[in-house]
Amino acid sequence: MVVQAPERNPSAATATAPSQRRFDEYAHCAPLFLERSRLDDEDARRSALRARLITEHLPVAEHIARRFSGRGEPFDDLLQVARTGLIRAVDRYDPDRGADFLSFAVPTIMGEVRRHFRDTGWSMRVPRSLKDLQQKLSTATDTLAHDLGRAPTPSELAAHLGMSVDFVREGLLAADAYRPHSIDAPIRGGAEDPVTAADQLAVEESGFTRFDNHDALKAAMATLPARERDIIKMRFVDELPQREVAQRIGVSQMHVSRLLARTLEQLRAHLVAE
């Protein structure tokens, strides 16, 4: 049997606020969530209700997938990821907390899609710390969205994670490193005389590369024990000979040589992993 959706009055739909229209469209699902939460895990009715709730909200997942389309990922992949987020939202939603399901589900689904973009590869070098922060922010966003009934602000995320607001904002902005626009794409001008971003770039500045290298090396140095850091500083910053380094730390020159070789290898491995 084919069930057709009832016809809607266009004028009435226009007069209804979007948020109210969205609530009314899925209001019939609220009792189903309550009924499901009261059933034991082994009850067959619980699985049936879960399947029905997922099916009822599939249009929400499709709507979010379309919002992210056109960014280099196939729509079918985005739809699959969004549906996975919907299933997670249905499984984790607790109606006793007071927030309506859509207020919890939408940030959860969007977080799943954003994770997909993150995991499919970064198109430019991003420090590992920012990649890890992306995961923490995504999890925190899902949790706070459930508690607050809305998407959390950067300040709320910072308080939840015990981080500075600036660091949280840096993590949120890191998503721009997924797929930047090509510098060879025209930005103005006609088809016969286009101007690209590459045409407007300044001359190559090696200082940026040195800064990037220095930042990576600083992070790698922080992983070393204090003594090894001191040896690296004395040998390569203060430019002391190995003999004097050995005298200052009270070991033989041969031992300093071995420590330097081992420490440099550790730094090299850390930088390569980055």
CSV table of N, CA and C in Angstrom, one decimal, residues 10-175:
chain,number,residue,atom,x,y,z
A,10,PRO,N,-0.5,26.1,0.6
A,10,PRO,CA,0.8,26.9,0.5
A,10,PRO,C,0.7,28.2,1.3
A,11,SER,N,-0.4,28.9,1.3
A,11,SER,CA,-0.5,30.1,2.1
A,11,SER,C,-0.3,29.9,3.5
A,12,ALA,N,-0.8,28.8,4.1
A,12,ALA,CA,-0.7,28.5,5.5
A,12,ALA,C,0.8,28.2,5.8
A,13,ALA,N,1.4,27.4,4.9
A,13,ALA,CA,2.8,27.1,5.1
A,13,ALA,C,3.7,28.3,5.1
A,14,THR,N,3.4,29.3,4.3
A,14,THR,CA,4.2,30.5,4.2
A,14,THR,C,4.0,31.3,5.5
A,15,ALA,N,2.8,31.3,6.0
A,15,ALA,CA,2.5,32.1,7.2
A,15,ALA,C,3.1,31.5,8.5
A,16,THR,N,3.4,30.3,8.5
A,16,THR,CA,4.0,29.6,9.6
A,16,THR,C,5.5,29.9,9.7
A,17,ALA,N,6.0,30.2,10.9
A,17,ALA,CA,7.4,30.4,11.1
A,17,ALA,C,8.2,29.2,10.8
A,18,PRO,N,9.4,29.3,10.2
A,18,PRO,CA,10.2,28.1,9.9
A,18,PRO,C,10.4,27.1,11.0
A,19,SER,N,10.8,27.7,12.2
A,19,SER,CA,11.0,26.8,13.4
A,19,SER,C,9.8,26.1,13.8
A,20,GLN,N,8.6,26.8,13.8
A,20,GLN,CA,7.4,26.2,14.2
A,20,GLN,C,7.0,25.1,13.2
A,21,ARG,N,7.2,25.5,11.9
A,21,ARG,CA,6.9,24.5,10.8
A,21,ARG,C,7.7,23.2,11.0
A,22,ARG,N,8.9,23.4,11.3
A,22,ARG,CA,9.8,22.2,11.5
A,22,ARG,C,9.3,21.4,12.7
A,23,PHE,N,9.0,22.1,13.8
A,23,PHE,CA,8.5,21.4,15.0
A,23,PHE,C,7.2,20.6,14.7
A,24,ASP,N,6.3,21.3,14.0
A,24,ASP,CA,5.0,20.6,13.7
A,24,ASP,C,5.2,19.4,12.8
A,25,GLU,N,6.1,19.5,11.9
A,25,GLU,CA,6.3,18.4,10.9
A,25,GLU,C,6.7,17.1,11.6
A,26,TYR,N,7.5,17.2,12.7
A,26,TYR,CA,8.0,16.0,13.5
A,26,TYR,C,7.4,15.9,14.9
A,27,ALA,N,6.4,16.7,15.2
A,27,ALA,CA,5.8,16.7,16.5
A,27,ALA,C,5.3,15.3,16.9
A,28,HIS,N,4.8,14.6,15.9
A,28,HIS,CA,4.2,13.2,16.2
A,28,HIS,C,5.3,12.2,16.6
A,29,CYS,N,6.6,12.6,16.4
A,29,CYS,CA,7.6,11.6,16.8
A,29,CYS,C,8.0,11.7,18.3
A,30,ALA,N,7.6,12.9,18.9
A,30,ALA,CA,8.0,13.0,20.4
A,30,ALA,C,7.4,11.9,21.3
A,31,PRO,N,6.1,11.6,21.1
A,31,PRO,CA,5.6,10.5,22.0
A,31,PRO,C,6.3,9.1,21.7
A,32,LEU,N,6.8,9.0,20.4
A,32,LEU,CA,7.5,7.7,20.1
A,32,LEU,C,8.8,7.6,20.8
A,33,PHE,N,9.6,8.8,20.9
A,33,PHE,CA,10.8,8.8,21.7
A,33,PHE,C,10.5,8.5,23.2
A,34,LEU,N,9.5,9.0,23.7
A,34,LEU,CA,9.1,8.8,25.1
A,34,LEU,C,8.8,7.3,25.3
A,35,GLU,N,8.0,6.8,24.4
A,35,GLU,CA,7.6,5.4,24.5
A,35,GLU,C,8.9,4.5,24.4
A,36,ARG,N,9.8,4.8,23.5
A,36,ARG,CA,11.0,4.0,23.3
A,36,ARG,C,11.8,4.0,24.6
A,37,SER,N,11.9,5.2,25.2
A,37,SER,CA,12.8,5.3,26.4
A,37,SER,C,12.3,4.5,27.6
A,38,ARG,N,11.0,4.2,27.6
A,38,ARG,CA,10.4,3.5,28.7
A,38,ARG,C,10.5,2.0,28.5
A,39,LEU,N,10.9,1.5,27.4
A,39,LEU,CA,11.0,0.1,27.1
A,39,LEU,C,12.4,-0.5,27.4
A,40,ASP,N,12.4,-1.8,27.8
A,40,ASP,CA,13.7,-2.4,28.1
A,40,ASP,C,14.4,-2.6,26.8
A,41,ASP,N,15.8,-2.8,26.9
A,41,ASP,CA,16.6,-3.0,25.7
A,41,ASP,C,16.2,-4.2,25.0
A,42,GLU,N,15.7,-5.2,25.7
A,42,GLU,CA,15.4,-6.5,25.0
A,42,GLU,C,14.1,-6.5,24.4
A,43,ASP,N,13.3,-5.5,24.6
A,43,ASP,CA,11.9,-5.5,24.1
A,43,ASP,C,11.9,-5.2,22.6
A,44,ALA,N,11.3,-6.1,21.8
A,44,ALA,CA,11.3,-6.0,20.3
A,44,ALA,C,10.6,-4.7,19.9
A,45,ARG,N,9.7,-4.2,20.7
A,45,ARG,CA,9.1,-2.9,20.3
A,45,ARG,C,10.1,-1.8,20.2
A,46,ARG,N,11.1,-1.8,21.0
A,46,ARG,CA,12.1,-0.8,21.1
A,46,ARG,C,12.9,-0.7,19.7
A,47,SER,N,13.2,-1.9,19.2
A,47,SER,CA,13.9,-1.9,17.9
A,47,SER,C,13.0,-1.4,16.8
A,48,ALA,N,11.7,-1.7,16.9
A,48,ALA,CA,10.8,-1.3,15.8
A,48,ALA,C,10.6,0.2,15.9
A,49,LEU,N,10.5,0.8,17.1
A,49,LEU,CA,10.4,2.2,17.2
A,49,LEU,C,11.7,2.9,16.8
A,50,ARG,N,12.8,2.3,17.0
A,50,ARG,CA,14.1,2.9,16.6
A,50,ARG,C,14.1,3.0,15.1
A,51,ALA,N,13.7,1.9,14.4
A,51,ALA,CA,13.7,1.9,12.9
A,51,ALA,C,12.7,3.0,12.4
A,52,ARG,N,11.6,3.1,13.0
A,52,ARG,CA,10.6,4.0,12.6
A,52,ARG,C,11.1,5.5,12.7
A,53,LEU,N,11.7,5.8,13.9
A,53,LEU,CA,12.2,7.1,14.1
A,53,LEU,C,13.3,7.5,13.2
A,54,ILE,N,14.2,6.6,12.8
A,54,ILE,CA,15.2,6.8,11.8
A,54,ILE,C,14.6,7.2,10.5
A,55,THR,N,13.6,6.3,10.1
A,55,THR,CA,12.9,6.5,8.8
A,55,THR,C,12.2,7.8,8.7
A,56,GLU,N,11.5,8.2,9.8
A,56,GLU,CA,10.7,9.4,9.9
A,56,GLU,C,11.6,10.7,9.7
A,57,HIS,N,12.9,10.6,10.2
A,57,HIS,CA,13.8,11.8,10.1
A,57,HIS,C,14.8,11.7,9.0
A,58,LEU,N,14.7,10.8,8.1
A,58,LEU,CA,15.6,10.7,7.0
A,58,LEU,C,15.7,12.0,6.2
A,59,PRO,N,14.5,12.7,6.0
A,59,PRO,CA,14.6,14.0,5.3
A,59,PRO,C,15.5,15.0,5.9
A,60,VAL,N,15.6,15.0,7.3
A,60,VAL,CA,16.5,15.9,8.0
A,60,VAL,C,18.0,15.6,7.5
A,61,ALA,N,18.4,14.3,7.5
A,61,ALA,CA,19.7,14.0,7.1
A,61,ALA,C,20.0,14.4,5.6
A,62,GLU,N,19.0,14.2,4.8
A,62,GLU,CA,19.2,14.6,3.4
A,62,GLU,C,19.3,16.1,3.2
A,63,HIS,N,18.6,16.9,4.0
A,63,HIS,CA,18.6,18.3,4.0
A,63,HIS,C,20.0,18.8,4.4
A,64,ILE,N,20.6,18.2,5.4
A,64,ILE,CA,21.9,18.6,5.9
A,64,ILE,C,23.0,18.2,4.9
A,65,ALA,N,22.8,17.0,4.3
A,65,ALA,CA,23.8,16.6,3.3
A,65,ALA,C,23.8,17.6,2.1
A,66,ARG,N,22.7,18.1,1.7
A,66,ARG,CA,22.6,19.0,0.6
A,66,ARG,C,23.3,20.3,1.0
A,67,ARG,N,23.2,20.7,2.2
A,67,ARG,CA,23.9,21.9,2.7
A,67,ARG,C,25.4,21.9,2.5
A,68,PHE,N,25.9,20.7,2.6
A,68,PHE,CA,27.4,20.5,2.4
A,68,PHE,C,27.8,20.1,1.1
A,69,SER,N,26.9,19.9,0.1
A,69,SER,CA,27.2,19.5,-1.2
A,69,SER,C,27.9,20.6,-2.0
A,70,GLY,N,28.6,20.3,-3.0
A,70,GLY,CA,29.4,21.3,-3.8
A,70,GLY,C,30.7,21.6,-3.2
A,71,ARG,N,31.2,20.8,-2.2
A,71,ARG,CA,32.5,21.1,-1.6
A,71,ARG,C,33.5,20.1,-2.0
A,72,GLY,N,33.3,19.3,-3.1
A,72,GLY,CA,34.3,18.4,-3.5
A,72,GLY,C,34.0,16.9,-3.2
A,73,GLU,N,33.0,16.7,-2.3
A,73,GLU,CA,32.6,15.3,-1.9
A,73,GLU,C,31.4,14.9,-2.7
A,74,PRO,N,31.3,13.6,-3.2
A,74,PRO,CA,30.1,13.2,-3.8
A,74,PRO,C,28.9,13.3,-2.9
A,75,PHE,N,27.7,13.7,-3.4
A,75,PHE,CA,26.5,13.8,-2.6
A,75,PHE,C,26.1,12.5,-1.9
A,76,ASP,N,26.2,11.4,-2.7
A,76,ASP,CA,25.9,10.1,-2.1
A,76,ASP,C,26.7,9.8,-0.8
A,77,ASP,N,28.0,10.1,-0.9
A,77,ASP,CA,28.8,9.9,0.3
A,77,ASP,C,28.3,10.8,1.5
A,78,LEU,N,28.0,12.0,1.2
A,78,LEU,CA,27.6,12.9,2.2
A,78,LEU,C,26.3,12.5,2.8
A,79,LEU,N,25.4,12.0,2.0
A,79,LEU,CA,24.1,11.5,2.4
A,79,LEU,C,24.3,10.3,3.3
A,80,GLN,N,25.2,9.4,3.0
A,80,GLN,CA,25.4,8.2,3.8
A,80,GLN,C,26.0,8.7,5.2
A,81,VAL,N,26.9,9.6,5.2
A,81,VAL,CA,27.5,10.1,6.4
A,81,VAL,C,26.4,10.8,7.3
A,82,ALA,N,25.6,11.6,6.6
A,82,ALA,CA,24.5,12.3,7.4
A,82,ALA,C,23.5,11.3,8.0
A,83,ARG,N,23.2,10.2,7.3
A,83,ARG,CA,22.3,9.2,7.8
A,83,ARG,C,23.0,8.5,9.0
A,84,THR,N,24.3,8.3,8.9
A,84,THR,CA,25.0,7.7,10.1
A,84,THR,C,24.9,8.6,11.3
A,85,GLY,N,25.0,9.9,11.1
A,85,GLY,CA,24.8,10.9,12.2
A,85,GLY,C,23.4,10.9,12.7
A,86,LEU,N,22.4,10.7,11.8
A,86,LEU,CA,21.1,10.6,12.3
A,86,LEU,C,20.9,9.4,13.2
A,87,ILE,N,21.4,8.3,12.8
A,87,ILE,CA,21.3,7.0,13.6
A,87,ILE,C,21.9,7.2,15.0
A,88,ARG,N,23.1,7.9,15.0
A,88,ARG,CA,23.8,8.2,16.3
A,88,ARG,C,22.9,9.1,17.1
A,89,ALA,N,22.2,10.1,16.5
A,89,ALA,CA,21.4,11.0,17.3
A,89,ALA,C,20.2,10.3,17.8
A,90,VAL,N,19.6,9.4,17.1
A,90,VAL,CA,18.4,8.6,17.6
A,90,VAL,C,18.8,7.8,18.7
A,91,ASP,N,20.0,7.1,18.6
A,91,ASP,CA,20.4,6.2,19.7
A,91,ASP,C,20.8,6.9,21.0
A,92,ARG,N,21.3,8.2,20.8
A,92,ARG,CA,21.8,8.9,22.0
A,92,ARG,C,20.8,9.8,22.6
A,93,TYR,N,19.7,10.1,21.9
A,93,TYR,CA,18.8,11.1,22.4
A,93,TYR,C,18.0,10.7,23.6
A,94,ASP,N,18.0,11.5,24.6
A,94,ASP,CA,17.2,11.3,25.9
A,94,ASP,C,16.1,12.3,26.0
A,95,PRO,N,14.9,11.9,25.8
A,95,PRO,CA,13.8,12.9,25.8
A,95,PRO,C,13.5,13.4,27.2
A,96,ASP,N,14.0,12.8,28.2
A,96,ASP,CA,13.8,13.2,29.6
A,96,ASP,C,14.7,14.5,29.9
A,97,ARG,N,15.6,14.8,29.1
A,97,ARG,CA,16.4,16.0,29.3
A,97,ARG,C,15.7,17.3,28.9
A,98,GLY,N,14.6,17.2,28.2
A,98,GLY,CA,13.8,18.4,27.9
A,98,GLY,C,13.9,18.9,26.5
A,99,ALA,N,15.1,18.8,25.9
A,99,ALA,CA,15.3,19.4,24.5
A,99,ALA,C,14.5,18.6,23.5
A,100,ASP,N,14.0,19.2,22.5
A,100,ASP,CA,13.4,18.5,21.4
A,100,ASP,C,14.4,17.8,20.6
A,101,PHE,N,14.0,16.7,19.9
A,101,PHE,CA,15.0,15.9,19.1
A,101,PHE,C,15.8,16.7,18.1
A,102,LEU,N,15.1,17.5,17.3
A,102,LEU,CA,15.8,18.2,16.2
A,102,LEU,C,16.9,19.1,16.7
A,103,SER,N,16.7,19.7,17.9
A,103,SER,CA,17.7,20.6,18.4
A,103,SER,C,19.0,19.9,18.8
A,104,PHE,N,18.8,18.6,19.1
A,104,PHE,CA,20.0,17.7,19.4
A,104,PHE,C,20.5,17.1,18.1
A,105,ALA,N,19.6,16.6,17.2
A,105,ALA,CA,20.0,15.9,16.1
A,105,ALA,C,20.8,16.7,15.0
A,106,VAL,N,20.3,17.9,14.8
A,106,VAL,CA,20.9,18.7,13.7
A,106,VAL,C,22.4,18.9,14.0
A,107,PRO,N,22.8,19.4,15.2
A,107,PRO,CA,24.3,19.6,15.4
A,107,PRO,C,25.0,18.2,15.4
A,108,THR,N,24.4,17.2,15.8
A,108,THR,CA,25.0,15.8,15.8
A,108,THR,C,25.3,15.4,14.3
A,109,ILE,N,24.3,15.6,13.5
A,109,ILE,CA,24.5,15.2,12.1
A,109,ILE,C,25.5,16.0,11.4
A,110,MET,N,25.4,17.3,11.6
A,110,MET,CA,26.4,18.2,11.0
A,110,MET,C,27.8,17.9,11.5
A,111,GLY,N,28.0,17.6,12.8
A,111,GLY,CA,29.3,17.2,13.3
A,111,GLY,C,29.8,15.9,12.6
A,112,GLU,N,28.9,15.0,12.3
A,112,GLU,CA,29.3,13.8,11.6
A,112,GLU,C,29.8,14.1,10.2
A,113,VAL,N,29.1,15.0,9.5
A,113,VAL,CA,29.5,15.4,8.2
A,113,VAL,C,30.9,16.2,8.2
A,114,ARG,N,31.0,17.0,9.2
A,114,ARG,CA,32.3,17.8,9.3
A,114,ARG,C,33.4,16.8,9.6
A,115,ARG,N,33.2,15.8,10.4
A,115,ARG,CA,34.2,14.8,10.7
A,115,ARG,C,34.6,14.1,9.4
A,116,HIS,N,33.6,13.8,8.5
A,116,HIS,CA,33.9,13.2,7.3
A,116,HIS,C,34.9,14.0,6.4
A,117,PHE,N,34.6,15.3,6.4
A,117,PHE,CA,35.5,16.2,5.6
A,117,PHE,C,36.9,16.2,6.2
A,118,ARG,N,37.0,16.2,7.6
A,118,ARG,CA,38.3,16.2,8.2
A,118,ARG,C,39.0,14.9,7.9
A,119,ASP,N,38.3,13.7,8.0
A,119,ASP,CA,39.0,12.5,7.9
A,119,ASP,C,39.3,12.1,6.4
A,120,THR,N,38.7,12.7,5.4
A,120,THR,CA,39.0,12.4,4.0
A,120,THR,C,40.3,13.1,3.6
A,121,GLY,N,40.9,13.9,4.4
A,121,GLY,CA,42.2,14.4,4.1
A,121,GLY,C,42.3,15.9,4.2
A,122,TRP,N,43.4,16.4,4.7
A,122,TRP,CA,43.6,17.8,4.8
A,122,TRP,C,44.4,18.2,3.6
A,123,SER,N,44.0,19.3,2.9
A,123,SER,CA,44.7,19.7,1.7
A,123,SER,C,45.9,20.6,1.9
A,124,MET,N,46.2,20.9,3.2
A,124,MET,CA,47.4,21.7,3.5
A,124,MET,C,47.9,21.2,4.9
A,125,ARG,N,49.1,21.6,5.2
A,125,ARG,CA,49.6,21.1,6.5
A,125,ARG,C,49.0,21.7,7.7
A,126,VAL,N,48.4,20.9,8.5
A,126,VAL,CA,47.8,21.4,9.8
A,126,VAL,C,48.4,20.6,10.9
A,127,PRO,N,48.8,21.3,12.0
A,127,PRO,CA,49.5,20.7,13.1
A,127,PRO,C,48.6,19.6,13.7
A,128,ARG,N,49.2,18.5,14.2
A,128,ARG,CA,48.4,17.4,14.8
A,128,ARG,C,47.6,17.9,15.9
A,129,SER,N,48.0,18.9,16.7
A,129,SER,CA,47.2,19.4,17.8
A,129,SER,C,45.9,19.9,17.4
A,130,LEU,N,45.9,20.6,16.2
A,130,LEU,CA,44.6,21.1,15.7
A,130,LEU,C,43.7,20.0,15.2
A,131,LYS,N,44.3,19.0,14.6
A,131,LYS,CA,43.5,17.8,14.2
A,131,LYS,C,42.8,17.2,15.4
A,132,ASP,N,43.6,17.0,16.5
A,132,ASP,CA,43.1,16.4,17.7
A,132,ASP,C,42.0,17.3,18.3
A,133,LEU,N,42.2,18.6,18.2
A,133,LEU,CA,41.2,19.6,18.7
A,133,LEU,C,39.9,19.5,18.0
A,134,GLN,N,40.0,19.2,16.7
A,134,GLN,CA,38.8,19.1,15.9
A,134,GLN,C,37.9,18.0,16.4
A,135,GLN,N,38.5,16.8,16.8
A,135,GLN,CA,37.8,15.7,17.4
A,135,GLN,C,37.1,16.1,18.7
A,136,LYS,N,37.9,16.8,19.6
A,136,LYS,CA,37.4,17.2,20.9
A,136,LYS,C,36.2,18.1,20.7
A,137,LEU,N,36.4,19.1,19.8
A,137,LEU,CA,35.3,20.1,19.6
A,137,LEU,C,34.1,19.4,19.0
A,138,SER,N,34.2,18.4,18.1
A,138,SER,CA,33.1,17.8,17.6
A,138,SER,C,32.3,17.0,18.6
A,139,THR,N,33.0,16.3,19.5
A,139,THR,CA,32.4,15.5,20.6
A,139,THR,C,31.7,16.5,21.6
A,140,ALA,N,32.4,17.6,21.9
A,140,ALA,CA,31.8,18.5,22.9
A,140,ALA,C,30.6,19.2,22.3
A,141,THR,N,30.6,19.5,21.0
A,141,THR,CA,29.5,20.1,20.3
A,141,THR,C,28.3,19.2,20.4
A,142,ASP,N,28.4,17.9,20.2
A,142,ASP,CA,27.3,17.0,20.3
A,142,ASP,C,26.8,17.0,21.7
A,143,THR,N,27.7,16.9,22.7
A,143,THR,CA,27.2,16.8,24.1
A,143,THR,C,26.5,18.1,24.5
A,144,LEU,N,27.0,19.3,24.2
A,144,LEU,CA,26.4,20.5,24.6
A,144,LEU,C,25.1,20.8,23.9
A,145,ALA,N,25.1,20.4,22.6
A,145,ALA,CA,23.9,20.6,21.8
A,145,ALA,C,22.7,19.8,22.5
A,146,HIS,N,23.0,18.6,23.0
A,146,HIS,CA,22.0,17.8,23.6
A,146,HIS,C,21.5,18.4,24.9
A,147,ASP,N,22.5,19.0,25.7
A,147,ASP,CA,22.2,19.6,27.0
A,147,ASP,C,21.5,21.0,26.8
A,148,LEU,N,21.9,21.7,25.8
A,148,LEU,CA,21.4,23.1,25.7
A,148,LEU,C,20.2,23.2,24.8
A,149,GLY,N,20.1,22.2,23.9
A,149,GLY,CA,19.0,22.3,22.9
A,149,GLY,C,19.3,23.2,21.8
A,150,ARG,N,20.5,23.5,21.6
A,150,ARG,CA,21.0,24.4,20.5
A,150,ARG,C,22.5,24.2,20.3
A,151,ALA,N,23.0,24.8,19.2
A,151,ALA,CA,24.4,24.7,18.9
A,151,ALA,C,25.2,25.5,20.0
A,152,PRO,N,26.2,25.0,20.6
A,152,PRO,CA,27.0,25.8,21.6
A,152,PRO,C,27.8,26.9,20.9
A,153,THR,N,28.1,28.0,21.7
A,153,THR,CA,28.9,29.1,21.3
A,153,THR,C,30.4,28.7,21.5
A,154,PRO,N,31.3,29.4,20.9
A,154,PRO,CA,32.8,29.1,21.2
A,154,PRO,C,33.1,29.3,22.7
A,155,SER,N,32.5,30.3,23.4
A,155,SER,CA,32.7,30.4,24.8
A,155,SER,C,32.3,29.2,25.6
A,156,GLU,N,31.1,28.7,25.2
A,156,GLU,CA,30.6,27.5,26.0
A,156,GLU,C,31.4,26.3,25.7
A,157,LEU,N,31.9,26.2,24.5
A,157,LEU,CA,32.8,25.1,24.2
A,157,LEU,C,34.1,25.2,25.0
A,158,ALA,N,34.7,26.4,25.0
A,158,ALA,CA,35.9,26.6,25.8
A,158,ALA,C,35.7,26.3,27.3
A,159,ALA,N,34.6,26.7,27.8
A,159,ALA,CA,34.4,26.4,29.3
A,159,ALA,C,34.2,24.9,29.5
A,160,HIS,N,33.5,24.2,28.6
A,160,HIS,CA,33.3,22.8,28.7
A,160,HIS,C,34.6,22.0,28.6
A,161,LEU,N,35.5,22.5,27.7
A,161,LEU,CA,36.8,21.7,27.5
A,161,LEU,C,37.9,22.3,28.3
A,162,GLY,N,37.7,23.4,29.1
A,162,GLY,CA,38.8,23.9,29.9
A,162,GLY,C,39.9,24.5,29.0
A,163,MET,N,39.5,25.2,27.9
A,163,MET,CA,40.5,25.8,27.0
A,163,MET,C,40.2,27.3,26.9
A,164,SER,N,41.1,28.0,26.3
A,164,SER,CA,40.9,29.4,26.0
A,164,SER,C,39.9,29.5,24.8
A,165,VAL,N,39.2,30.6,24.8
A,165,VAL,CA,38.3,30.8,23.7
A,165,VAL,C,39.0,31.0,22.4
A,166,ASP,N,40.2,31.6,22.4
A,166,ASP,CA,41.0,31.8,21.2
A,166,ASP,C,41.4,30.5,20.6
A,167,PHE,N,41.8,29.6,21.5
A,167,PHE,CA,42.2,28.2,21.0
A,167,PHE,C,41.1,27.5,20.4
A,168,VAL,N,39.9,27.6,21.0
A,168,VAL,CA,38.7,27.0,20.4
A,168,VAL,C,38.4,27.6,19.1
A,169,ARG,N,38.5,28.9,19.0
A,169,ARG,CA,38.2,29.6,17.7
A,169,ARG,C,39.2,29.1,16.6
A,170,GLU,N,40.4,28.9,17.0
A,170,GLU,CA,41.5,28.5,16.1
A,170,GLU,C,41.1,27.1,15.5
A,171,GLY,N,40.6,26.2,16.4
A,171,GLY,CA,40.2,24.9,16.0
A,171,GLY,C,39.0,24.9,15.1
A,172,LEU,N,38.0,25.8,15.4
A,172,LEU,CA,36.9,25.9,14.5
A,172,LEU,C,37.2,26.5,13.1
A,173,LEU,N,38.2,27.4,13.1
A,173,LEU,CA,38.6,27.9,11.8
A,173,LEU,C,39.5,27.0,11.0
A,174,ALA,N,40.1,26.0,11.7
A,174,ALA,CA,41.0,25.0,11.0
A,174,ALA,C,40.3,24.3,9.9
A,175,ALA,N,38.9,24.2,9.9
A,175,ALA,CA,38.2,23.5,8.9
A,175,ALA,C,38.4,24.1,7.5
